[in-house]
XYZ file of C-alpha atoms in Angstrom:
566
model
C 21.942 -44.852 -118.205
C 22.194 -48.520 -118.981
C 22.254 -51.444 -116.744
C 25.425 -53.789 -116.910
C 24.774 -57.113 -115.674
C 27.741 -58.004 -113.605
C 26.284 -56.178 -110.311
C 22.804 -54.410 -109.882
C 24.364 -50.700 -108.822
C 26.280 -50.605 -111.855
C 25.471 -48.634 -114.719
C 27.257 -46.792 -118.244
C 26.400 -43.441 -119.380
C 28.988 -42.532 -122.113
C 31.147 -45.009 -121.933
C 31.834 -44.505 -118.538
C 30.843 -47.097 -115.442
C 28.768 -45.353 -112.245
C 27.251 -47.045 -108.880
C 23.818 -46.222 -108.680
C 21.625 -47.271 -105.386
C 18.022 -46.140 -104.087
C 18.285 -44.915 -100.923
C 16.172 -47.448 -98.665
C 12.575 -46.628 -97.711
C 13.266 -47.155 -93.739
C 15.811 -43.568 -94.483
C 14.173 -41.908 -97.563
C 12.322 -39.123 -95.641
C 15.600 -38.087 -93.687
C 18.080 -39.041 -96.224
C 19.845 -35.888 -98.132
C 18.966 -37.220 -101.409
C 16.859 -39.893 -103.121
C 19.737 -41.645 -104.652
C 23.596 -42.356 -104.385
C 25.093 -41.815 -108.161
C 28.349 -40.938 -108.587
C 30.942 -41.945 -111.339
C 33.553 -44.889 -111.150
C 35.957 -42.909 -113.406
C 36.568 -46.115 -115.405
C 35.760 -47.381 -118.893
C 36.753 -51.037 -118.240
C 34.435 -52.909 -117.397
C 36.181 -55.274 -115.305
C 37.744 -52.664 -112.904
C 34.343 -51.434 -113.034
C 32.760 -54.280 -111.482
C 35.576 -54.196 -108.492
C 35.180 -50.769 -107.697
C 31.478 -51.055 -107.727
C 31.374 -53.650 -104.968
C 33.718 -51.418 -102.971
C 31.705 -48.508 -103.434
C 28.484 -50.626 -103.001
C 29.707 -51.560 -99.269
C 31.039 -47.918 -98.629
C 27.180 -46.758 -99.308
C 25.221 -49.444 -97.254
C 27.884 -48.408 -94.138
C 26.745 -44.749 -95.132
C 23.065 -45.800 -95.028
C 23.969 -48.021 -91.399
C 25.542 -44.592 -89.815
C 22.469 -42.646 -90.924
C 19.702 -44.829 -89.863
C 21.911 -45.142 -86.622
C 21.829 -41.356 -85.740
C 18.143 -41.275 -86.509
C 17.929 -43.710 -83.658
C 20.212 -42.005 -81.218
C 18.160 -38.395 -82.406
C 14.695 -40.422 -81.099
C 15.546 -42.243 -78.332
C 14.439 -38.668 -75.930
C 10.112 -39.184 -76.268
C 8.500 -36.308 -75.269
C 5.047 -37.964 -75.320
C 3.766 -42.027 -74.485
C 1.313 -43.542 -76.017
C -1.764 -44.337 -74.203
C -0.681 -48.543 -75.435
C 2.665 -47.185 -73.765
C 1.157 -46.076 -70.557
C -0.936 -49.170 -69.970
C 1.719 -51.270 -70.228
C 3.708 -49.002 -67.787
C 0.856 -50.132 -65.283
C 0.526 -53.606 -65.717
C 4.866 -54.170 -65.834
C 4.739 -51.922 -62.647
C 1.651 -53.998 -60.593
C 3.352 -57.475 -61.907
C 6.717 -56.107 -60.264
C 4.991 -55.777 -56.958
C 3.166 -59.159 -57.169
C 6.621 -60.638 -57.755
C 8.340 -58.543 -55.161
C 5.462 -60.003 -52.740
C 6.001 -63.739 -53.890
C 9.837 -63.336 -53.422
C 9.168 -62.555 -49.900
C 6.888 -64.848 -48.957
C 9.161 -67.782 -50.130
C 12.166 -65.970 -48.466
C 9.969 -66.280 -45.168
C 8.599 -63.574 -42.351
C 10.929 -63.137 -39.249
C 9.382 -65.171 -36.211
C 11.528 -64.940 -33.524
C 13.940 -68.142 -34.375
C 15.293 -67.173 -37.906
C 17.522 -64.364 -36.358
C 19.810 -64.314 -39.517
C 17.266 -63.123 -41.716
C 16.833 -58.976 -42.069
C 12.852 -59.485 -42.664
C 9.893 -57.868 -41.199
C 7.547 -59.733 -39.098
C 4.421 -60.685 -41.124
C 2.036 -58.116 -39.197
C 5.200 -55.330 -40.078
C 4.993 -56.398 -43.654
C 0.955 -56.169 -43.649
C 1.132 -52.563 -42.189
C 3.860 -51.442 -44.714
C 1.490 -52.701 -47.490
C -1.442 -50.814 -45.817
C 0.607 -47.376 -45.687
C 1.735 -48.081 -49.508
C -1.878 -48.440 -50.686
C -3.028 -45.173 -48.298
C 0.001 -43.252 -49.607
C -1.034 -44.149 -53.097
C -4.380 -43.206 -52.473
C -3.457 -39.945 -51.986
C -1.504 -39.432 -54.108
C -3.112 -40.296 -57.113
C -6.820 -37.988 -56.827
C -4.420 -35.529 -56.049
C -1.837 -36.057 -59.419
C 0.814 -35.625 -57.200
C 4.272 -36.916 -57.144
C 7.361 -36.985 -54.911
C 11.220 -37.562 -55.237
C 10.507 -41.529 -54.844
C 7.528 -41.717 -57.691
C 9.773 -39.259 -60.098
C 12.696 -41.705 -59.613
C 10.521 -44.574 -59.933
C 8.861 -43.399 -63.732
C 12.413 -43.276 -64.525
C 13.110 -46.493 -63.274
C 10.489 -48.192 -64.878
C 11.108 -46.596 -68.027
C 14.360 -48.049 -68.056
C 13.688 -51.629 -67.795
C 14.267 -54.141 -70.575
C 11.051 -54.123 -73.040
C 10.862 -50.247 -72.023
C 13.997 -48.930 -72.820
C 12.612 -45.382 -73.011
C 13.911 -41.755 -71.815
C 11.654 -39.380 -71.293
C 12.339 -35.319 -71.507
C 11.856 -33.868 -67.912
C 9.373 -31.944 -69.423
C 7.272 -34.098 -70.828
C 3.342 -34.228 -70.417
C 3.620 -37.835 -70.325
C 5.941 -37.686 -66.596
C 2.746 -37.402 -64.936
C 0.947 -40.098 -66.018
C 3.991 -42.353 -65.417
C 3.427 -41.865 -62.206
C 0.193 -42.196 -62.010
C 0.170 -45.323 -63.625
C 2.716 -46.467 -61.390
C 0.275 -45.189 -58.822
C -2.661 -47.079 -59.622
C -0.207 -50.646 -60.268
C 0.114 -49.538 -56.129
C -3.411 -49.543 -55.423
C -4.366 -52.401 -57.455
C -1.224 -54.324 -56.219
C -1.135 -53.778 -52.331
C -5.247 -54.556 -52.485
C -4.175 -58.076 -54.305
C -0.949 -58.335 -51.413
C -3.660 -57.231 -48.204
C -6.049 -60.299 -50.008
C -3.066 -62.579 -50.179
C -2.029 -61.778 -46.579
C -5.819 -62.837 -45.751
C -5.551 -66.006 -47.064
C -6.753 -65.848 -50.715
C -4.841 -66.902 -53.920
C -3.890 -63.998 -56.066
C -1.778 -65.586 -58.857
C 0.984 -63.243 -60.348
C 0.239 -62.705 -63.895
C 2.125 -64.140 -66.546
C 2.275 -61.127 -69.125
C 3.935 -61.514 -72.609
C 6.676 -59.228 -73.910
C 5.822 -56.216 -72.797
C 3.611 -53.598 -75.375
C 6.849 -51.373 -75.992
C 9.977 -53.522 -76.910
C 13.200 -52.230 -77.279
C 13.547 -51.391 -80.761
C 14.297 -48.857 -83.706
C 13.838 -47.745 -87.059
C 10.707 -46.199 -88.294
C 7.575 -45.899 -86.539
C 4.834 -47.874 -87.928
C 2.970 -44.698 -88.813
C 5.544 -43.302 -90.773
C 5.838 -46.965 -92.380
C 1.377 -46.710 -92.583
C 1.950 -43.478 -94.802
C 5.092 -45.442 -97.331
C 2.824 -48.448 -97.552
C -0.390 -46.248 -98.290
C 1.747 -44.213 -100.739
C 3.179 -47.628 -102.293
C -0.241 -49.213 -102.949
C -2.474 -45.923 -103.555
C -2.350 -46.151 -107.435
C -3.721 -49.695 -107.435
C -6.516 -49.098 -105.352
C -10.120 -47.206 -105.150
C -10.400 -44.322 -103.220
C -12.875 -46.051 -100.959
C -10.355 -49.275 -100.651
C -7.432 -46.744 -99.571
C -9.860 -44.869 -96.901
C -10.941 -48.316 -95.675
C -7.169 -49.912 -95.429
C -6.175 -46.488 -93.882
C -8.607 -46.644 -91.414
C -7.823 -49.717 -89.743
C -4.249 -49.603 -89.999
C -5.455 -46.323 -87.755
C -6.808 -48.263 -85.137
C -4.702 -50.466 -84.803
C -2.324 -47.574 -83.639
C -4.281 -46.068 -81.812
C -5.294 -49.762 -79.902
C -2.012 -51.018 -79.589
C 0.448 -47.447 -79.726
C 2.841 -45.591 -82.191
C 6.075 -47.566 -82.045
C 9.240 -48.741 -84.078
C 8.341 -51.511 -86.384
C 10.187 -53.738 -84.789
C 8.294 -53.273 -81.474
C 5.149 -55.991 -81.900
C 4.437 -58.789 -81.366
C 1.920 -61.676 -81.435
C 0.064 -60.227 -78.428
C -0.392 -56.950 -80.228
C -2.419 -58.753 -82.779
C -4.444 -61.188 -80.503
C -5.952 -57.383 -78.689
C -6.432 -55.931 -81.730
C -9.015 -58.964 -82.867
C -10.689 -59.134 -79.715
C -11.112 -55.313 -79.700
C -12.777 -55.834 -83.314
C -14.791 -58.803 -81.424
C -16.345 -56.013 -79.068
C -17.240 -53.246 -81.334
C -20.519 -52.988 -83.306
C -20.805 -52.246 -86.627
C -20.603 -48.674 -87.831
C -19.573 -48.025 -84.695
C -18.595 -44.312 -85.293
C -22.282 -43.458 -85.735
C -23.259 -44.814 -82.878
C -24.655 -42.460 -80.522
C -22.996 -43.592 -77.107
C -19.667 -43.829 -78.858
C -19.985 -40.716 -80.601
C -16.378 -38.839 -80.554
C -14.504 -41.801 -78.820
C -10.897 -43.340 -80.113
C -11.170 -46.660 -81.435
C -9.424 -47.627 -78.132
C -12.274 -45.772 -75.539
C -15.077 -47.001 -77.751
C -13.875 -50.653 -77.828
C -14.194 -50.277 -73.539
C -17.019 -48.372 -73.797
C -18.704 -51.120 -75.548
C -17.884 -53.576 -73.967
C -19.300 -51.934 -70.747
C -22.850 -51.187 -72.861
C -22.388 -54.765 -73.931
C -23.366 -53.599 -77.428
C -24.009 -56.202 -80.120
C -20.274 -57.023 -81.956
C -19.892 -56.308 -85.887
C -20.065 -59.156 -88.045
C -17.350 -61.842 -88.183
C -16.988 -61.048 -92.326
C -16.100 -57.103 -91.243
C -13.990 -57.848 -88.411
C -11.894 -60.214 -90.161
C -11.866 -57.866 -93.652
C -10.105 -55.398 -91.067
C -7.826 -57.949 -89.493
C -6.828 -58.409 -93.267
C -6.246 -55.006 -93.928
C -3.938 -54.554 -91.015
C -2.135 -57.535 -92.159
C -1.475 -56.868 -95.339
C 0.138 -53.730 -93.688
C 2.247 -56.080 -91.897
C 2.941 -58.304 -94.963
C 4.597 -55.682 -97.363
C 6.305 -53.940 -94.046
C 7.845 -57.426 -93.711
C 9.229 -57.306 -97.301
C 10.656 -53.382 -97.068
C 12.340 -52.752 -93.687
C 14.657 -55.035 -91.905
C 13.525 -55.392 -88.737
C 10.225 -56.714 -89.395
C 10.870 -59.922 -89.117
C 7.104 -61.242 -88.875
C 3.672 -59.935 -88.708
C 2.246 -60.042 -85.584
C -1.634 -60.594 -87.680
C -0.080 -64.089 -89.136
C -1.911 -67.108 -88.523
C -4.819 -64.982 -86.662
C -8.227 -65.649 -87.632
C -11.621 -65.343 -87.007
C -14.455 -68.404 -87.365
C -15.616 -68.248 -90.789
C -18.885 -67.290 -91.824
C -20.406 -68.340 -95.319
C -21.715 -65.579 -97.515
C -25.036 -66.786 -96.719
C -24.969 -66.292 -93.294
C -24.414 -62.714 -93.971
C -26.716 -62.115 -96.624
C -30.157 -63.514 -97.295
C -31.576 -64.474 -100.730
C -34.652 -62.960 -102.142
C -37.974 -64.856 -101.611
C -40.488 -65.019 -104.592
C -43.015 -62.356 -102.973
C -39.601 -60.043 -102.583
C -39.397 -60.485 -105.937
C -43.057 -60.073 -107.006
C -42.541 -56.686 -104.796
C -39.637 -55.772 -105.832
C -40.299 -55.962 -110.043
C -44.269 -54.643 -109.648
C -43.008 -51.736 -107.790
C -44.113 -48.285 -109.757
C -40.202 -47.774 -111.297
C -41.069 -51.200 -113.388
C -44.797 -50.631 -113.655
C -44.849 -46.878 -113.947
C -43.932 -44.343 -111.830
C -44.809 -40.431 -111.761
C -40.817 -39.591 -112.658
C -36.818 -40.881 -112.197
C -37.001 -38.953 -109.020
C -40.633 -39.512 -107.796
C -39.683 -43.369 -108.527
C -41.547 -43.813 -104.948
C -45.029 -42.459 -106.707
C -47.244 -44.137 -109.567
C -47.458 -43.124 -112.823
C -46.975 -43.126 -116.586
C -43.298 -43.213 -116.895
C -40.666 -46.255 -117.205
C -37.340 -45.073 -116.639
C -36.119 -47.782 -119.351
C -33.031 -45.893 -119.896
C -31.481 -45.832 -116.107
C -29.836 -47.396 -114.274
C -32.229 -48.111 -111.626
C -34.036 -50.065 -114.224
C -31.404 -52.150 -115.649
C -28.916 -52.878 -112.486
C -31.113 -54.756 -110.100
C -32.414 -57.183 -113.406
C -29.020 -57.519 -114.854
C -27.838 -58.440 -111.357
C -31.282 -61.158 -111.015
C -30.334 -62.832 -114.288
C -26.144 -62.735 -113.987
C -25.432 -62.944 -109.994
C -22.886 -60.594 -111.095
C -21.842 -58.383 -108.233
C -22.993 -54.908 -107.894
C -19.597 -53.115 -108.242
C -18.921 -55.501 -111.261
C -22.581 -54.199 -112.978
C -22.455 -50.277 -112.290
C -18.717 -50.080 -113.738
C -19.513 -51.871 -117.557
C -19.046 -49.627 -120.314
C -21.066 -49.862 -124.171
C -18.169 -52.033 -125.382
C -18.802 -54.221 -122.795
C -22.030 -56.002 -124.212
C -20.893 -58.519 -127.186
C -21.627 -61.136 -128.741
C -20.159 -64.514 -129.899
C -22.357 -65.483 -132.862
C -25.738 -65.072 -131.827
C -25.304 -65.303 -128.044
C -25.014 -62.099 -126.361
C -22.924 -61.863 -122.965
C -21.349 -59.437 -120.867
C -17.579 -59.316 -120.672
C -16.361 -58.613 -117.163
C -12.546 -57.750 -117.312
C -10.868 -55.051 -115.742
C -9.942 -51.993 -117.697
C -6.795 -51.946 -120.008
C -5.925 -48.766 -120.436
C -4.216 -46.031 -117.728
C -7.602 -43.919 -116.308
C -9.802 -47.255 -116.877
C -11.446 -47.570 -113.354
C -13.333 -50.927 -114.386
C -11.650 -54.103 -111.976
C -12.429 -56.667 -110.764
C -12.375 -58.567 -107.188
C -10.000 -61.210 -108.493
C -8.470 -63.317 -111.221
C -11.367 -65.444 -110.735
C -13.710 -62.114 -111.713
C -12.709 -62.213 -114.925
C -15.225 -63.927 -116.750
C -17.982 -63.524 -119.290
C -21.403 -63.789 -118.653
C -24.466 -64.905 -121.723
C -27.500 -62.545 -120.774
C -30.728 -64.554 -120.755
C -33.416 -64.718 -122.835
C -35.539 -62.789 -120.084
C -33.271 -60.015 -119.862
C -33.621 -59.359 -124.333
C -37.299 -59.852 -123.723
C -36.935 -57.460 -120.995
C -35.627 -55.189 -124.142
C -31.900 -54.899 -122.357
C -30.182 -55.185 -125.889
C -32.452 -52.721 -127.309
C -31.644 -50.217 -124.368
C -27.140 -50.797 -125.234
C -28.346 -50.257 -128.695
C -29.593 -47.000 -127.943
C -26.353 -46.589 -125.857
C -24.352 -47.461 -128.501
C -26.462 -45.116 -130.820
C -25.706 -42.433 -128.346
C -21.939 -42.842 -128.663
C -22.026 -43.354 -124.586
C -18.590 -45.203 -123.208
C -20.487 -45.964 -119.983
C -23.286 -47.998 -119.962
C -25.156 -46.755 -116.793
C -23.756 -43.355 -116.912
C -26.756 -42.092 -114.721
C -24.609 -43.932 -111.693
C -22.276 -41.206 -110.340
C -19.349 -41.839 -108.766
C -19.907 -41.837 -104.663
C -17.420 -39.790 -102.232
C -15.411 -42.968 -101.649
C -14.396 -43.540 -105.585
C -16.580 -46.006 -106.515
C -19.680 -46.828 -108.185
C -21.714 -48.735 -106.138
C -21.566 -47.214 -103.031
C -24.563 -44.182 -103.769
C -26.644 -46.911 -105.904
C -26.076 -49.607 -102.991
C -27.617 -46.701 -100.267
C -30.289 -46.060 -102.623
C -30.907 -49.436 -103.510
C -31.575 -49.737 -99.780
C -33.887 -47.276 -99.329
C -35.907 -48.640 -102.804
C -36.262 -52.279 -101.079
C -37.821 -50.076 -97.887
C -40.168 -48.837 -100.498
C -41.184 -52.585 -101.328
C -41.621 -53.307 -98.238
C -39.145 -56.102 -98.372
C -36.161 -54.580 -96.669
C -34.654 -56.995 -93.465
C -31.266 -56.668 -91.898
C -29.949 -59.545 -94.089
C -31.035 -58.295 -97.553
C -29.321 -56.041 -99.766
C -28.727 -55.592 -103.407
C -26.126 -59.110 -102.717
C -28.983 -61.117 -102.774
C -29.566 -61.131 -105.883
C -25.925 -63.272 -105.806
C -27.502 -66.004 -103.704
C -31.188 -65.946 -105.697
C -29.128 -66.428 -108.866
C -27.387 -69.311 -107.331
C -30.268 -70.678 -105.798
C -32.128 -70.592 -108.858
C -29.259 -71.959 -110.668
C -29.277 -75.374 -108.063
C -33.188 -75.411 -108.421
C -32.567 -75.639 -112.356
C -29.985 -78.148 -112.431
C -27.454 -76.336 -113.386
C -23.919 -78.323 -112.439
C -21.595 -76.418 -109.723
C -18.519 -75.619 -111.976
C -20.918 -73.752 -114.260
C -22.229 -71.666 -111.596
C -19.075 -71.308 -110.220
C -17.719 -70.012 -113.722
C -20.596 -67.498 -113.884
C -20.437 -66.365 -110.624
C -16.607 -65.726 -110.692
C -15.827 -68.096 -107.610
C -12.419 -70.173 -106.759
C -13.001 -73.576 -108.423
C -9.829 -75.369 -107.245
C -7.830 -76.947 -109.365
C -7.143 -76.281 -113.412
C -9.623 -74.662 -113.460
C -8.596 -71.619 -111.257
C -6.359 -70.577 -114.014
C -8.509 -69.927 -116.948
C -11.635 -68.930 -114.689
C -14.427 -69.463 -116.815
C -12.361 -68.548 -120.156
C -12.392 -72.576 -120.779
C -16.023 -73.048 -120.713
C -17.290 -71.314 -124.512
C -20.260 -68.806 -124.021
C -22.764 -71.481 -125.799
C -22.560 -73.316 -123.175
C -22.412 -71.043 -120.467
C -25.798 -69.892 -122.378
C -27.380 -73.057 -122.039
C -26.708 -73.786 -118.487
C -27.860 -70.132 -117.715
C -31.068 -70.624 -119.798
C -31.832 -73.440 -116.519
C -32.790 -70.653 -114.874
C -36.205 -69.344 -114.103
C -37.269 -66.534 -111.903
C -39.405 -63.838 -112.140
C -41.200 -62.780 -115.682
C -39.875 -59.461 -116.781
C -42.478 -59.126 -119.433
């Protein structure tokens, strides 16, 4: 089937002209079929091109009354979110604060103002009083009565609600007592307010649940996941699919076009108030991202760092971004323009001093230890051919980052005359899991003279000898996908074993000794910037460091001076 120019749905199979349309993601799940084909019954192509915009508008009005019946088939819920729920409360006690301010201004009856139906003000205090008791009895209890039932209802009904809810739904009950507790909270603000005290009405944003339709965001979670799964790691997938989680589970399950701004501002202050690794955490064990954000907060619990909060504020929107580009009613992300303080990479991670160093290259796996797996214990044995050995030197001497090291295969070592350099580019072939952070990543790297008189070319020429595609291939592939993970864990335990090991060390600060060392030798910013694969600005963003030849890259490199791996 060929495309014809004159409009995208047309096509010619044998001569003859057919419309041919995708059926829209928003529909795809519930739609019959996967796409609308069907012939023109016309071999001119001019009549073809007419008939085609005819049918093209006859198939979008198809697509409008089926996405329209979807919505009528959802608007029953059986269940509310616990997002839902919450805002049920708040719309309910604001309601009551405003019913209380309207009849304040409209005045209490006094004796003089006999045209005005109002109670006295010592009548209005003892209805509040008997509102809160009634409420307090209620609720314990989970009860309900014929004016609570028609109230959930009622609620549920207002604009930025918009919801009907089977009789038999689970969720009727905690209407009501949401509504409930709004009473208890409310008439306790009112009884203060008749005392004297200023109780300001809050001024609440749109509410939580908006009136809207379409698909629910995680039916849109799944599309997007399934959209960008075959460009990304298995541990990138688990980590964007995590936090589009909680973000649901903060903020509710709702159409797409149901969020707003305010949805985004609670889901960065709950990432403000959790810790990091918070699922391991003992007292928040079990909980919903939702329950453990209170929870911690109420423990007080130091926060996560700014660098992991915001990485998950970027997952979420990037959720947001492509949603924006694939159904219609997102017409914004409710993430945009929402951001954290910055942090620099230093403040995260510490370098390595020179005694870490001195610890870290004496320790028995460089001097001799009593095997691969007793690396811990002294002994006769250099494991020159591992891994271990090689990553933590070739990251010293490169900065290069840890996934960029683990991932290089044989081929991967070459040379440009005499000056040997490592080529980081992501793989070019379909099953090639090498990548690379960014554009900027792609770069190539001269090895110093340390690392040959450390005997690394001797060790990829017995690699090569070997007929080995992988150059570590002792690193195994973690759980999550990647390569780094398992070696970055026991990298961790190995700098325990040194005796070096802080909170602000990790096999990344080798990045910011590199760099350090590279200032201390003199070695100009642009060049470090080109060997460390960082935004320069400018030109020279677009050829990374592909415009700086590997001589000279090898000379600036040569600057710098470390540890002696002799």
């Amino acid at each position: 089937m060929t495309d014809v120019p004159n409009h995208p749905r047309l096509m010619l199979r044998k001569g003859v002209y057919y419309h041919r349309a995708s059926v829209p993601l928003d529909i795809r799940d519930t739609y019959p079929k996967t796409e609308e084909v069907f012939s023109l019954k016309t071999k001119d192509p001019r009549e073809a091109v007419k008939l085609v915009r005819k049918a093209a508008a006859e198939v979008d009005a198809r697509f409008d009354e089926h996405r329209r019946r979807q919505n009528a088939m959802v608007t029953m819920r059986d269940e509310l979110t616990d997002a839902e729920l919450k805002a049920v409360e708040q719309a309910y006690y604001v309601h009551l604060l405003e019913e209380d301010d309207q009849r304040r201004d409209g005045g209490f009856y006094d004796g003089e103002m006999l045209e005005l139906p109002a109670p006295t003000f010592d009548e209005y205090a003892e209805n509040v009083a008997f509102g809160l008791k009634l409420a307090e009895h209620y609720l314990p209890r989970r009860a309900s009565s014929e004016f609570y039932d028609d109230e959930a209802d009622e609620v549920l009904s207002w604009d930025g609600f918009d919801i009907s809810l089977s009789k038999s739904s689970i969720s009727r009950k905690k209407v009501v007592a949401a509504i409930q507790r709004a009473e208890i909270k409310a008439y306790k603000d009112i009884a203060l307010r008749n005392q004297g005290e200023l109780i300001d009405t809050p001024v609440v944003d749109t509410p939580v649940v908006r009136r809207a339709s379409g698909v629910m965001l995680s039916d849109a979670a799944k599309a997007w996941v399934a959209d960008k799964r075959p460009g990304w790691t298995d541990k990138t997938a688990k980590a964007n699919e995590v936090a589009i989680g909680w973000f649901i589970d903060l903020v509710g399950d709702r159409f797409l076009g149901g969020y707003t701004k305010a949805d985004g501002r609670a889901f960065k202050a709950a990432l403000q108030a959790l810790p990091a690794n918070w699922t391991k955490q003992p007292q928040l064990k079990g909980l919903s991202f939702s329950k453990a954000v209170e929870k911690s907060a109420q423990l007080g619990l130091e926060p996560m760092s700014l660098k992991n909060a915001a990485k998950n504020m970027q997952f979420v929107g990037a959720f947001w971004t492509w949603a924006e580009g694939n159904y219609d009613e997102v017409s914004g992300s409710p993430m945009v323009k929402l951001s954290l303080p910055k942090s620099s990479a230093r403040d995260e991670r510490d370098a390595f001093t020179s005694d870490d160093l001195a610890a870290i290259f004496s320790a028995p796996l460089y001097r001799g230890c009593l095997s691969l797996h007793n690396w811990k214990q002294k002994g006769n044995v250099v494991p020159v051919d591992s891994g271990r050995y090689w990553v933590p030197l070739v990251g010293l001497y490169t900065g290069a980052r840890l996934a960029e090291i683990v991932q290089l295969n044989v081929e991967d070592v070459r040379f440009e005359g005499d000056v040997a350099y490592l080529s980081l580019m992501p793989g070019a072939e379909e099953g090639d899991d090498r990548r690379v952070k960014n554009a900027n990543a792609r770069r190539n790297i001269p090895i110093h003279s340390q690392l040959v008189a450390a005997g690394f070319l001797e060790f990829v020429q017995r690699a090569t000898s070997g007929k080995q595609k992988r150059l570590f291939p002792d690193i195994d592939k973690a759980a999550d996908g990647t390569y780094s993970s398992a070696f970055s864990k026991w990298f961790g335990n190995f700098l325990k074993a040194c005796g070096v090991k802080t909170k602000k060390n990790s096999f990344h600060s080798f990045r910011h000794t590199f760099e350090d060392a590279c200032r201390a030798g003199g070695v100009p910013m642009e060049y470090i910037n080109a060997i460390q694969g960082h935004a320069q600005g400018g030109e020279a963003d677009r050829y990374g460091n592909g415009g700086y030849p590997v001589a000279l890259l090898k000379a600036q490199i040569e600057k710098v001076r470390l540890v002696s791996l002799r």
